[in-house]
Amino acid sequence: MTTRRLRGALLLAAAVPLTAAVVAAALRAAHLKLYVDRYRLELTPQPRPGCPDCHGDGGWWAAGPDPDMEACGCWTDRRGLYLSLLPRPAGWDEPPF
């Protein structure tokens, strides 16, 4: 292996963990959850821990005979991102468990 290729391999080996750490910190700061599988990449907003309305719970329970949870705007007003990567096979459905 030449010196140039060795240097490139070492730089790449150092860059991958650094990039992963930066992406993880950015997702935490933006309060986003990342889900990736072979068929999709999905970024979904999460409740903000410092929200004065829901205090990080994501909503509150409405009173009444049939209580329902009202979602807080700290995460429902933000859009998520869904990116299809591979087409799903025919007959694909959720796992049986």
PDB file of C-alpha atoms in Angstrom:
ATOM      1  CA  MET A   1       0.000   0.000   0.000  1.00  0.00           C
ATOM      2  CA  THR A   2       1.429   3.343  -0.956  1.00  0.00           C
ATOM      3  CA  THR A   3       1.818   6.187   1.483  1.00  0.00           C
ATOM      4  CA  ARG A   4      -0.875   8.213  -0.250  1.00  0.00           C
ATOM      5  CA  ARG A   5      -3.449   5.397  -0.018  1.00  0.00           C
ATOM      6  CA  LEU A   6      -2.517   4.703   3.605  1.00  0.00           C
ATOM      7  CA  ARG A   7      -2.949   8.367   4.486  1.00  0.00           C
ATOM      8  CA  GLY A   8      -6.334   8.437   2.723  1.00  0.00           C
ATOM      9  CA  ALA A   9      -7.504   5.312   4.537  1.00  0.00           C
ATOM     10  CA  LEU A  10      -6.465   6.737   7.904  1.00  0.00           C
ATOM     11  CA  LEU A  11      -8.236  10.037   7.202  1.00  0.00           C
ATOM     12  CA  LEU A  12     -11.393   8.182   6.202  1.00  0.00           C
ATOM     13  CA  ALA A  13     -11.232   6.001   9.322  1.00  0.00           C
ATOM     14  CA  ALA A  14     -10.993   9.147  11.455  1.00  0.00           C
ATOM     15  CA  ALA A  15     -13.698  11.055   9.554  1.00  0.00           C
ATOM     16  CA  VAL A  16     -16.491   8.472   9.846  1.00  0.00           C
ATOM     17  CA  PRO A  17     -16.796   8.484  13.683  1.00  0.00           C
ATOM     18  CA  LEU A  18     -16.473  12.270  13.731  1.00  0.00           C
ATOM     19  CA  THR A  19     -19.252  12.621  11.155  1.00  0.00           C
ATOM     20  CA  ALA A  20     -21.491  10.231  13.096  1.00  0.00           C
ATOM     21  CA  ALA A  21     -20.924  12.205  16.300  1.00  0.00           C
ATOM     22  CA  VAL A  22     -21.729  15.513  14.595  1.00  0.00           C
ATOM     23  CA  VAL A  23     -24.934  14.112  13.055  1.00  0.00           C
ATOM     24  CA  ALA A  24     -26.035  12.655  16.408  1.00  0.00           C
ATOM     25  CA  ALA A  25     -25.440  16.009  18.136  1.00  0.00           C
ATOM     26  CA  ALA A  26     -27.362  17.873  15.425  1.00  0.00           C
ATOM     27  CA  LEU A  27     -30.338  15.498  15.714  1.00  0.00           C
ATOM     28  CA  ARG A  28     -30.366  15.887  19.486  1.00  0.00           C
ATOM     29  CA  ALA A  29     -30.207  19.684  19.225  1.00  0.00           C
ATOM     30  CA  ALA A  30     -33.037  19.803  16.672  1.00  0.00           C
ATOM     31  CA  HIS A  31     -35.156  17.305  18.677  1.00  0.00           C
ATOM     32  CA  LEU A  32     -35.490  14.904  15.763  1.00  0.00           C
ATOM     33  CA  LYS A  33     -35.605  11.112  15.718  1.00  0.00           C
ATOM     34  CA  LEU A  34     -33.895   9.264  12.870  1.00  0.00           C
ATOM     35  CA  TYR A  35     -35.163   5.906  11.609  1.00  0.00           C
ATOM     36  CA  VAL A  36     -33.380   4.117   8.778  1.00  0.00           C
ATOM     37  CA  ASP A  37     -33.943   0.733   7.200  1.00  0.00           C
ATOM     38  CA  ARG A  38     -33.361  -0.564   3.701  1.00  0.00           C
ATOM     39  CA  TYR A  39     -36.685   0.824   2.445  1.00  0.00           C
ATOM     40  CA  ARG A  40     -36.862   4.284   3.985  1.00  0.00           C
ATOM     41  CA  LEU A  41     -35.131   7.089   5.841  1.00  0.00           C
ATOM     42  CA  GLU A  42     -37.402   8.978   8.202  1.00  0.00           C
ATOM     43  CA  LEU A  43     -36.847  12.050  10.385  1.00  0.00           C
ATOM     44  CA  THR A  44     -39.676  12.723  12.830  1.00  0.00           C
ATOM     45  CA  PRO A  45     -39.958  15.659  15.244  1.00  0.00           C
ATOM     46  CA  GLN A  46     -39.910  14.955  18.970  1.00  0.00           C
ATOM     47  CA  PRO A  47     -41.368  17.028  21.840  1.00  0.00           C
ATOM     48  CA  ARG A  48     -39.045  19.732  23.111  1.00  0.00           C
ATOM     49  CA  PRO A  49     -37.945  19.058  26.714  1.00  0.00           C
ATOM     50  CA  GLY A  50     -38.031  22.774  27.618  1.00  0.00           C
ATOM     51  CA  CYS A  51     -41.520  23.458  26.262  1.00  0.00           C
ATOM     52  CA  PRO A  52     -43.456  25.651  28.751  1.00  0.00           C
ATOM     53  CA  ASP A  53     -46.813  24.167  27.679  1.00  0.00           C
ATOM     54  CA  CYS A  54     -46.246  20.389  27.824  1.00  0.00           C
ATOM     55  CA  HIS A  55     -42.947  20.269  29.789  1.00  0.00           C
ATOM     56  CA  GLY A  56     -41.518  17.729  27.341  1.00  0.00           C
ATOM     57  CA  ASP A  57     -44.427  15.261  27.533  1.00  0.00           C
ATOM     58  CA  GLY A  58     -45.685  16.067  24.034  1.00  0.00           C
ATOM     59  CA  GLY A  59     -49.207  16.955  25.105  1.00  0.00           C
ATOM     60  CA  TRP A  60     -51.783  16.692  27.843  1.00  0.00           C
ATOM     61  CA  TRP A  61     -54.957  14.757  28.557  1.00  0.00           C
ATOM     62  CA  ALA A  62     -58.240  16.541  27.874  1.00  0.00           C
ATOM     63  CA  ALA A  63     -60.947  16.286  30.488  1.00  0.00           C
ATOM     64  CA  GLY A  64     -64.289  14.743  29.768  1.00  0.00           C
ATOM     65  CA  PRO A  65     -66.102  11.429  29.727  1.00  0.00           C
ATOM     66  CA  ASP A  66     -63.812  10.042  27.015  1.00  0.00           C
ATOM     67  CA  PRO A  67     -60.382  11.594  27.687  1.00  0.00           C
ATOM     68  CA  ASP A  68     -58.130  12.063  24.708  1.00  0.00           C
ATOM     69  CA  MET A  69     -54.595  13.363  24.482  1.00  0.00           C
ATOM     70  CA  GLU A  70     -54.157  16.774  22.908  1.00  0.00           C
ATOM     71  CA  ALA A  71     -50.790  17.092  21.185  1.00  0.00           C
ATOM     72  CA  CYS A  72     -48.642  20.123  21.895  1.00  0.00           C
ATOM     73  CA  GLY A  73     -47.603  22.400  19.042  1.00  0.00           C
ATOM     74  CA  CYS A  74     -43.926  22.174  20.004  1.00  0.00           C
ATOM     75  CA  TRP A  75     -43.625  19.055  17.848  1.00  0.00           C
ATOM     76  CA  THR A  76     -46.870  18.696  15.863  1.00  0.00           C
ATOM     77  CA  ASP A  77     -46.372  21.993  14.026  1.00  0.00           C
ATOM     78  CA  ARG A  78     -42.985  20.828  12.716  1.00  0.00           C
ATOM     79  CA  ARG A  79     -42.755  18.731   9.584  1.00  0.00           C
ATOM     80  CA  GLY A  80     -40.935  15.451   9.295  1.00  0.00           C
ATOM     81  CA  LEU A  81     -39.020  14.046   6.353  1.00  0.00           C
ATOM     82  CA  TYR A  82     -39.721  10.694   4.694  1.00  0.00           C
ATOM     83  CA  LEU A  83     -37.441   9.440   1.919  1.00  0.00           C
ATOM     84  CA  SER A  84     -38.042   6.124   0.139  1.00  0.00           C
ATOM     85  CA  LEU A  85     -34.816   4.270  -0.622  1.00  0.00           C
ATOM     86  CA  LEU A  86     -35.792   0.917  -2.167  1.00  0.00           C
ATOM     87  CA  PRO A  87     -39.172  -0.231  -3.429  1.00  0.00           C
ATOM     88  CA  ARG A  88     -40.923  -2.556  -1.020  1.00  0.00           C
ATOM     89  CA  PRO A  89     -41.360  -6.151  -2.170  1.00  0.00           C
ATOM     90  CA  ALA A  90     -44.810  -7.405  -3.154  1.00  0.00           C
ATOM     91  CA  GLY A  91     -46.828  -8.546  -0.168  1.00  0.00           C
ATOM     92  CA  TRP A  92     -44.651  -6.579   2.263  1.00  0.00           C
ATOM     93  CA  ASP A  93     -46.421  -5.685   5.467  1.00  0.00           C
ATOM     94  CA  GLU A  94     -45.570  -5.000   9.072  1.00  0.00           C
ATOM     95  CA  PRO A  95     -43.821  -7.832  10.933  1.00  0.00           C
ATOM     96  CA  PRO A  96     -46.183 -10.343  12.570  1.00  0.00           C
ATOM     97  CA  PHE A  97     -44.991  -9.634  16.117  1.00  0.00           C
TER      98      PHE A  97
END
